Structures are given as C-alpha cells and as structure tokens.
C-alpha cells in the first residue's frame, strides 16, 4: 500500500458526484496535509499496526510528522472506547460512578483542547 502526500483519489469527481466504476475500488490515496480525517485514519492505522508491523507504524508516524497533536486526531475513537470501558466497568462490583464521570469530563476537556491541523500545516486549537 503506497501513500502519496498531496493527493486525494476517492472515487469522486471535482463536482462531488461519485463516478460510476466498472470494477471495485482497489486503492484510496489520502492527503493528511489537508484532510483531518485522512490524518486521523493514518494515525489509527499506525496505532493498530504497531504490534504486528512496528516498522510500518514507525514509518507512518514519521511520515505524518512530529507527534502533533500531543493527544490524538482520533478523539471520536477515544471517546467510543472510553464508553465501552465504562459500560464494562459499570457491571463490576467495585464500580465507582463518580470517578468514571470525573475521568470522562477530564478526557473530554483534553480532547476538545487538542490542536488540529489546518491548511498549510499550521495548527489551531479547538475552542472550549
């Protein structure tokens, strides 16, 4: 799988309409420089592949640049996983609802303040 920066080739025409394709899509090129969703997808892929293919994860993280933002671009995934963990913990005998809600609040606050990329590679911080 190759990643070329500066290109997006999802099967869409410039006017936004999907092209009719005779064969199934075999490759998608992502542009992490200008598409925050692409950067989040590549970050998640690097995390997911780290155990089986550490060399690939390392290469992808280097290709994405410095570890910015300090937290993650996958905030929605972090919140979803936290919700799953919270649901599991709620069934345990030592569950402490107040503690989980406190952690949820701090996590949400931290994710809201994570810097995000904007065009040109600059960073901006999401408003609280």
CSV table of N, CA and C in Angstrom, one decimal:
chain,number,residue,atom,x,y,z
A,1,UNK,N,0.8,-1.2,0.0
A,1,UNK,CA,0.0,0.0,0.0
A,1,UNK,C,0.9,1.2,0.0
A,2,UNK,N,0.7,2.1,-0.9
A,2,UNK,CA,1.5,3.3,-1.0
A,2,UNK,C,0.7,4.5,-0.6
A,3,UNK,N,1.3,5.5,0.0
A,3,UNK,CA,0.7,6.7,0.4
A,3,UNK,C,1.5,7.8,-0.3
A,4,UNK,N,0.8,8.6,-1.1
A,4,UNK,CA,1.4,9.8,-1.7
A,4,UNK,C,0.8,11.0,-1.1
A,5,UNK,N,1.7,11.9,-0.5
A,5,UNK,CA,1.1,13.1,0.0
A,5,UNK,C,0.7,14.0,-1.1
A,6,UNK,N,-0.3,14.8,-0.8
A,6,UNK,CA,-0.8,15.8,-1.7
A,6,UNK,C,-1.8,15.4,-2.7
A,7,UNK,N,-2.4,14.1,-2.5
A,7,UNK,CA,-3.4,13.7,-3.4
A,7,UNK,C,-4.5,13.0,-2.6
A,8,UNK,N,-5.7,13.2,-3.2
A,8,UNK,CA,-6.9,12.5,-2.7
A,8,UNK,C,-7.6,11.9,-3.9
A,9,UNK,N,-7.7,10.6,-3.9
A,9,UNK,CA,-8.3,10.0,-5.0
A,9,UNK,C,-9.4,9.0,-4.5
A,10,UNK,N,-10.4,9.6,-3.9
A,10,UNK,CA,-11.6,8.9,-3.5
A,10,UNK,C,-12.4,8.9,-4.8
A,11,UNK,N,-13.2,7.9,-5.0
A,11,UNK,CA,-14.0,8.0,-6.3
A,11,UNK,C,-15.0,9.1,-6.5
A,12,UNK,N,-14.6,10.3,-6.4
A,12,UNK,CA,-15.4,11.5,-6.6
A,12,UNK,C,-14.9,12.4,-7.7
A,13,UNK,N,-15.8,12.9,-8.5
A,13,UNK,CA,-15.4,13.9,-9.5
A,13,UNK,C,-15.3,15.2,-8.8
A,14,UNK,N,-14.6,16.2,-9.4
A,14,UNK,CA,-14.5,17.5,-8.8
A,14,UNK,C,-15.8,18.1,-8.4
A,15,UNK,N,-16.9,17.8,-9.1
A,15,UNK,CA,-18.2,18.4,-8.7
A,15,UNK,C,-18.9,17.6,-7.5
A,16,UNK,N,-18.2,16.6,-7.0
A,16,UNK,CA,-18.7,15.9,-5.8
A,16,UNK,C,-19.5,14.7,-6.1
A,17,UNK,N,-19.8,14.4,-7.4
A,17,UNK,CA,-20.6,13.2,-7.7
A,17,UNK,C,-19.7,12.0,-7.8
A,18,UNK,N,-20.2,10.9,-7.4
A,18,UNK,CA,-19.4,9.6,-7.4
A,18,UNK,C,-19.4,9.2,-8.9
A,19,UNK,N,-18.2,8.7,-9.3
A,19,UNK,CA,-18.0,8.1,-10.6
A,19,UNK,C,-18.6,6.8,-10.6
A,20,UNK,N,-19.2,6.4,-11.8
A,20,UNK,CA,-19.6,5.0,-11.9
A,20,UNK,C,-18.4,4.2,-12.3
A,21,UNK,N,-18.2,3.1,-11.6
A,21,UNK,CA,-17.0,2.3,-11.8
A,21,UNK,C,-17.4,0.9,-12.2
A,22,UNK,N,-16.7,0.4,-13.1
A,22,UNK,CA,-17.0,-1.0,-13.6
A,22,UNK,C,-16.4,-2.0,-12.6
A,23,UNK,N,-15.3,-1.7,-11.9
A,23,UNK,CA,-14.7,-2.6,-11.0
A,23,UNK,C,-14.6,-2.0,-9.6
A,24,UNK,N,-14.5,-2.9,-8.6
A,24,UNK,CA,-14.5,-2.3,-7.2
A,24,UNK,C,-13.2,-1.5,-7.0
A,25,UNK,N,-13.3,-0.5,-6.1
A,25,UNK,CA,-12.2,0.3,-5.8
A,25,UNK,C,-11.1,-0.5,-5.2
A,26,UNK,N,-9.9,-0.4,-5.6
A,26,UNK,CA,-8.8,-1.2,-5.1
A,26,UNK,C,-7.8,-0.3,-4.3
A,27,UNK,N,-7.8,1.0,-4.4
A,27,UNK,CA,-6.8,1.8,-3.7
A,27,UNK,C,-7.4,3.2,-3.5
A,28,UNK,N,-7.1,3.7,-2.3
A,28,UNK,CA,-7.5,5.1,-1.9
A,28,UNK,C,-6.3,5.8,-1.5
A,29,UNK,N,-6.1,7.0,-2.1
A,29,UNK,CA,-4.9,7.8,-1.7
A,29,UNK,C,-5.4,8.9,-0.7
A,30,UNK,N,-4.8,9.1,0.4
A,30,UNK,CA,-5.2,10.1,1.4
A,30,UNK,C,-4.2,11.2,1.4
A,31,UNK,N,-4.7,12.4,1.8
A,31,UNK,CA,-3.9,13.6,1.9
A,31,UNK,C,-4.0,14.1,3.3
A,32,UNK,N,-3.1,13.7,4.1
A,32,UNK,CA,-3.1,14.1,5.5
A,32,UNK,C,-2.7,15.5,5.8
A,33,UNK,N,-2.1,16.2,4.8
A,33,UNK,CA,-1.8,17.6,4.9
A,33,UNK,C,-3.0,18.5,4.9
A,34,UNK,N,-4.1,18.1,4.2
A,34,UNK,CA,-5.2,19.0,4.1
A,34,UNK,C,-6.5,18.4,4.5
A,35,UNK,N,-6.5,17.1,4.9
A,35,UNK,CA,-7.7,16.4,5.3
A,35,UNK,C,-7.5,15.8,6.7
A,36,UNK,N,-8.2,16.4,7.7
A,36,UNK,CA,-8.0,15.9,9.1
A,36,UNK,C,-8.5,14.5,9.3
A,37,UNK,N,-9.5,14.1,8.5
A,37,UNK,CA,-9.9,12.7,8.6
A,37,UNK,C,-8.9,11.7,8.1
A,38,UNK,N,-8.2,12.1,7.0
A,38,UNK,CA,-7.1,11.3,6.5
A,38,UNK,C,-6.0,11.1,7.5
A,39,UNK,N,-5.6,12.2,8.2
A,39,UNK,CA,-4.6,12.2,9.2
A,39,UNK,C,-5.0,11.3,10.4
A,40,UNK,N,-6.3,11.4,10.8
A,40,UNK,CA,-6.8,10.5,11.9
A,40,UNK,C,-6.8,9.1,11.4
A,41,UNK,N,-7.2,8.8,10.2
A,41,UNK,CA,-7.2,7.4,9.7
A,41,UNK,C,-5.7,6.8,9.7
A,42,UNK,N,-4.8,7.6,9.3
A,42,UNK,CA,-3.4,7.1,9.2
A,42,UNK,C,-2.8,7.0,10.6
A,43,UNK,N,-3.2,7.9,11.5
A,43,UNK,CA,-2.8,7.7,12.9
A,43,UNK,C,-3.3,6.4,13.5
A,44,UNK,N,-4.6,6.2,13.3
A,44,UNK,CA,-5.3,5.0,13.8
A,44,UNK,C,-4.6,3.7,13.2
A,45,UNK,N,-4.3,3.8,11.9
A,45,UNK,CA,-3.7,2.6,11.2
A,45,UNK,C,-2.3,2.4,11.8
A,46,UNK,N,-1.6,3.4,12.1
A,46,UNK,CA,-0.2,3.3,12.7
A,46,UNK,C,-0.4,2.6,14.1
A,47,UNK,N,-1.3,3.1,14.9
A,47,UNK,CA,-1.5,2.5,16.2
A,47,UNK,C,-1.9,1.0,16.1
A,48,UNK,N,-2.8,0.7,15.2
A,48,UNK,CA,-3.3,-0.6,15.0
A,48,UNK,C,-2.3,-1.6,14.5
A,49,UNK,N,-1.4,-1.1,13.7
A,49,UNK,CA,-0.3,-2.0,13.1
A,49,UNK,C,0.9,-2.1,13.9
A,50,UNK,N,1.0,-1.3,15.0
A,50,UNK,CA,2.3,-1.2,15.8
A,50,UNK,C,2.7,-2.6,16.4
A,51,UNK,N,1.8,-3.4,16.8
A,51,UNK,CA,2.2,-4.7,17.4
A,51,UNK,C,2.7,-5.7,16.3
A,52,UNK,N,2.0,-5.8,15.2
A,52,UNK,CA,2.4,-6.8,14.1
A,52,UNK,C,3.4,-6.2,13.2
A,53,UNK,N,3.4,-4.9,12.9
A,53,UNK,CA,4.3,-4.4,12.0
A,53,UNK,C,4.9,-3.1,12.5
A,54,UNK,N,5.8,-3.1,13.6
A,54,UNK,CA,6.3,-1.9,14.2
A,54,UNK,C,7.0,-1.0,13.2
A,55,UNK,N,7.7,-1.6,12.2
A,55,UNK,CA,8.4,-0.8,11.2
A,55,UNK,C,7.4,0.0,10.4
A,56,UNK,N,6.3,-0.5,10.1
A,56,UNK,CA,5.3,0.3,9.3
A,56,UNK,C,4.7,1.4,10.2
A,57,UNK,N,4.4,1.1,11.4
A,57,UNK,CA,3.8,2.1,12.4
A,57,UNK,C,4.8,3.2,12.5
A,58,UNK,N,6.1,2.9,12.7
A,58,UNK,CA,7.1,3.9,12.9
A,58,UNK,C,7.3,4.8,11.6
A,59,UNK,N,7.2,4.1,10.5
A,59,UNK,CA,7.4,4.9,9.2
A,59,UNK,C,6.2,5.8,9.0
A,60,UNK,N,5.0,5.3,9.3
A,60,UNK,CA,3.8,6.1,9.2
A,60,UNK,C,3.8,7.3,10.1
A,61,UNK,N,4.2,7.1,11.3
A,61,UNK,CA,4.3,8.2,12.3
A,61,UNK,C,5.3,9.3,11.8
A,62,UNK,N,6.5,8.8,11.3
A,62,UNK,CA,7.5,9.7,10.8
A,62,UNK,C,6.9,10.5,9.6
A,63,UNK,N,6.2,9.8,8.7
A,63,UNK,CA,5.6,10.4,7.5
A,63,UNK,C,4.6,11.5,7.9
A,64,UNK,N,3.9,11.2,9.0
A,64,UNK,CA,2.9,12.2,9.5
A,64,UNK,C,3.5,13.4,10.1
A,65,UNK,N,4.8,13.4,10.4
A,65,UNK,CA,5.5,14.5,11.0
A,65,UNK,C,5.6,14.3,12.5
A,66,UNK,N,5.9,15.4,13.2
A,66,UNK,CA,6.1,15.4,14.6
A,66,UNK,C,4.8,14.9,15.3
A,67,UNK,N,4.9,14.4,16.5
A,67,UNK,CA,3.7,13.9,17.2
A,67,UNK,C,2.7,14.9,17.6
A,68,UNK,N,2.3,15.7,16.6
A,68,UNK,CA,1.2,16.7,16.9
A,68,UNK,C,-0.1,16.2,16.4
A,69,UNK,N,-1.1,16.3,17.0
A,69,UNK,CA,-1.2,17.0,18.3
A,69,UNK,C,-0.7,16.1,19.4
A,70,UNK,N,-0.5,16.6,20.6
A,70,UNK,CA,0.1,15.8,21.7
A,70,UNK,C,-0.8,14.7,22.0
A,71,UNK,N,-2.1,14.8,21.8
A,71,UNK,CA,-3.0,13.7,22.2
A,71,UNK,C,-3.3,12.9,20.9
A,72,UNK,N,-4.3,13.2,20.2
A,72,UNK,CA,-4.7,12.4,19.1
A,72,UNK,C,-5.6,13.1,18.1
A,73,UNK,N,-5.7,12.7,16.9
A,73,UNK,CA,-6.7,13.2,16.0
A,73,UNK,C,-7.9,12.3,15.9
A,74,UNK,N,-7.9,11.2,16.7
A,74,UNK,CA,-8.9,10.2,16.7
A,74,UNK,C,-9.8,10.4,18.0
A,75,UNK,N,-10.2,11.6,18.3
A,75,UNK,CA,-10.9,11.9,19.5
A,75,UNK,C,-12.2,11.1,19.6
A,76,UNK,N,-12.9,10.9,18.5
A,76,UNK,CA,-14.2,10.2,18.4
A,76,UNK,C,-13.9,8.7,18.8
A,77,UNK,N,-12.8,8.2,18.3
A,77,UNK,CA,-12.5,6.8,18.7
A,77,UNK,C,-12.1,6.6,20.1
A,78,UNK,N,-11.4,7.6,20.7
A,78,UNK,CA,-11.0,7.6,22.1
A,78,UNK,C,-12.3,7.6,22.9
A,79,UNK,N,-13.2,8.5,22.6
A,79,UNK,CA,-14.5,8.6,23.4
A,79,UNK,C,-15.3,7.3,23.3
A,80,UNK,N,-15.3,6.7,22.1
A,80,UNK,CA,-16.1,5.4,21.9
A,80,UNK,C,-15.5,4.3,22.7
A,81,UNK,N,-14.2,4.2,22.7
A,81,UNK,CA,-13.5,3.2,23.5
A,81,UNK,C,-13.7,3.4,25.0
A,82,UNK,N,-13.7,4.7,25.4
A,82,UNK,CA,-13.9,5.0,26.8
A,82,UNK,C,-15.3,4.6,27.2
A,83,UNK,N,-16.3,4.8,26.4
A,83,UNK,CA,-17.7,4.4,26.6
A,83,UNK,C,-17.8,2.9,26.8
A,84,UNK,N,-17.1,2.2,26.0
A,84,UNK,CA,-17.1,0.7,26.1
A,84,UNK,C,-16.5,0.3,27.4
A,85,UNK,N,-15.4,0.9,27.8
A,85,UNK,CA,-14.7,0.5,29.0
A,85,UNK,C,-15.6,0.9,30.2
A,86,UNK,N,-16.3,2.0,30.1
A,86,UNK,CA,-17.2,2.5,31.2
A,86,UNK,C,-18.4,1.5,31.3
A,87,UNK,N,-18.9,1.1,30.2
A,87,UNK,CA,-20.0,0.1,30.3
A,87,UNK,C,-19.6,-1.2,30.9
A,88,UNK,N,-18.4,-1.6,30.6
A,88,UNK,CA,-17.9,-2.9,31.2
A,88,UNK,C,-17.7,-2.7,32.7
A,89,UNK,N,-17.1,-1.5,33.1
A,89,UNK,CA,-16.8,-1.3,34.5
A,89,UNK,C,-18.1,-1.1,35.3
A,90,UNK,N,-19.1,-0.6,34.7
A,90,UNK,CA,-20.4,-0.5,35.4
A,90,UNK,C,-20.9,-1.8,35.9
A,91,UNK,N,-20.6,-2.9,35.3
A,91,UNK,CA,-21.0,-4.2,35.7
A,91,UNK,C,-20.1,-4.9,36.8
A,92,UNK,N,-19.0,-4.2,37.2
A,92,UNK,CA,-18.1,-4.7,38.1
A,92,UNK,C,-18.5,-4.4,39.6
A,93,UNK,N,-18.2,-5.2,40.5
A,93,UNK,CA,-18.6,-4.9,41.9
A,93,UNK,C,-17.9,-3.7,42.5
A,94,UNK,N,-16.8,-3.3,42.1
A,94,UNK,CA,-16.1,-2.1,42.7
A,94,UNK,C,-16.3,-0.9,41.8
A,95,UNK,N,-17.3,-0.8,41.0
A,95,UNK,CA,-17.6,0.3,40.1
A,95,UNK,C,-17.8,1.6,40.9
A,96,UNK,N,-17.1,2.7,40.5
A,96,UNK,CA,-17.3,4.0,41.2
A,96,UNK,C,-17.7,5.0,40.1
A,97,UNK,N,-19.0,5.2,40.1
A,97,UNK,CA,-19.6,6.1,39.0
A,97,UNK,C,-19.0,7.5,39.0
A,98,UNK,N,-18.8,8.1,40.2
A,98,UNK,CA,-18.3,9.4,40.3
A,98,UNK,C,-16.9,9.5,39.7
A,99,UNK,N,-16.1,8.5,40.0
A,99,UNK,CA,-14.7,8.5,39.5
A,99,UNK,C,-14.7,8.4,37.9
A,100,UNK,N,-15.6,7.5,37.4
A,100,UNK,CA,-15.6,7.4,35.9
A,100,UNK,C,-16.1,8.7,35.3
A,101,UNK,N,-17.1,9.3,35.9
A,101,UNK,CA,-17.6,10.6,35.3
A,101,UNK,C,-16.6,11.7,35.4
A,102,UNK,N,-15.8,11.7,36.5
A,102,UNK,CA,-14.8,12.7,36.6
A,102,UNK,C,-13.7,12.5,35.5
A,103,UNK,N,-13.3,11.2,35.3
A,103,UNK,CA,-12.3,11.0,34.2
A,103,UNK,C,-12.9,11.3,32.9
A,104,UNK,N,-14.2,11.0,32.6
A,104,UNK,CA,-14.8,11.3,31.4
A,104,UNK,C,-14.8,12.8,31.1
A,105,UNK,N,-15.1,13.6,32.1
A,105,UNK,CA,-15.1,15.0,32.0
A,105,UNK,C,-13.7,15.6,31.6
A,106,UNK,N,-12.6,15.1,32.3
A,106,UNK,CA,-11.3,15.5,32.0
A,106,UNK,C,-10.8,15.0,30.7
A,107,UNK,N,-11.2,13.8,30.3
A,107,UNK,CA,-10.8,13.3,28.9
A,107,UNK,C,-11.5,14.2,27.9
A,108,UNK,N,-12.8,14.4,28.0
A,108,UNK,CA,-13.5,15.2,27.0
A,108,UNK,C,-12.9,16.6,26.9
A,109,UNK,N,-12.5,17.2,28.1
A,109,UNK,CA,-11.9,18.5,28.1
A,109,UNK,C,-10.5,18.5,27.4
A,110,UNK,N,-9.8,17.5,27.6
A,110,UNK,CA,-8.4,17.4,27.0
A,110,UNK,C,-8.6,17.2,25.5
A,111,UNK,N,-9.5,16.4,25.1
A,111,UNK,CA,-9.7,16.1,23.6
A,111,UNK,C,-10.2,17.4,22.9
A,112,UNK,N,-11.0,18.2,23.6
A,112,UNK,CA,-11.5,19.4,23.0
A,112,UNK,C,-10.4,20.5,22.8
A,113,UNK,N,-9.4,20.4,23.6
A,113,UNK,CA,-8.3,21.3,23.5
A,113,UNK,C,-7.1,20.8,22.7
A,114,UNK,N,-7.2,19.6,22.1
A,114,UNK,CA,-6.1,19.1,21.3
A,114,UNK,C,-6.0,19.9,20.0
A,115,UNK,N,-4.8,20.3,19.7
A,115,UNK,CA,-4.6,21.1,18.4
A,115,UNK,C,-5.0,20.3,17.2
A,116,UNK,N,-5.5,20.9,16.2
A,116,UNK,CA,-5.8,20.2,15.0
A,116,UNK,C,-5.1,20.9,13.8
A,117,UNK,N,-4.9,20.2,12.7
A,117,UNK,CA,-4.2,20.8,11.6
A,117,UNK,C,-5.2,21.6,10.8
A,118,UNK,N,-4.6,22.6,10.2
A,118,UNK,CA,-5.4,23.4,9.2
A,118,UNK,C,-4.5,23.5,8.0
A,119,UNK,N,-5.1,24.0,6.9
A,119,UNK,CA,-4.4,24.2,5.6
A,119,UNK,C,-3.0,24.8,5.9
A,120,UNK,N,-2.0,24.4,5.1
A,120,UNK,CA,-0.7,25.0,5.2
A,120,UNK,C,0.1,24.4,6.3
A,121,UNK,N,-0.4,23.4,7.0
A,121,UNK,CA,0.4,22.7,8.1
A,121,UNK,C,0.4,23.5,9.4
A,122,UNK,N,-0.3,24.6,9.5
A,122,UNK,CA,-0.3,25.4,10.7
A,122,UNK,C,-1.3,24.6,11.7
A,123,UNK,N,-1.2,25.0,13.0
A,123,UNK,CA,-2.0,24.4,14.0
A,123,UNK,C,-3.0,25.4,14.6
A,124,UNK,N,-4.2,25.0,14.9
A,124,UNK,CA,-5.0,25.8,15.7
A,124,UNK,C,-5.7,25.0,16.8
A,125,UNK,N,-6.1,25.6,17.8
A,125,UNK,CA,-6.7,24.9,18.9
A,125,UNK,C,-8.2,25.0,18.9
A,126,UNK,N,-8.9,23.9,19.1
A,126,UNK,CA,-10.4,24.0,19.1
A,126,UNK,C,-10.8,24.8,20.3
A,127,UNK,N,-11.8,25.7,20.1
A,127,UNK,CA,-12.3,26.5,21.2
A,127,UNK,C,-13.0,25.6,22.3
A,128,UNK,N,-13.0,26.0,23.5
A,128,UNK,CA,-13.6,25.2,24.6
A,128,UNK,C,-15.1,25.3,24.5
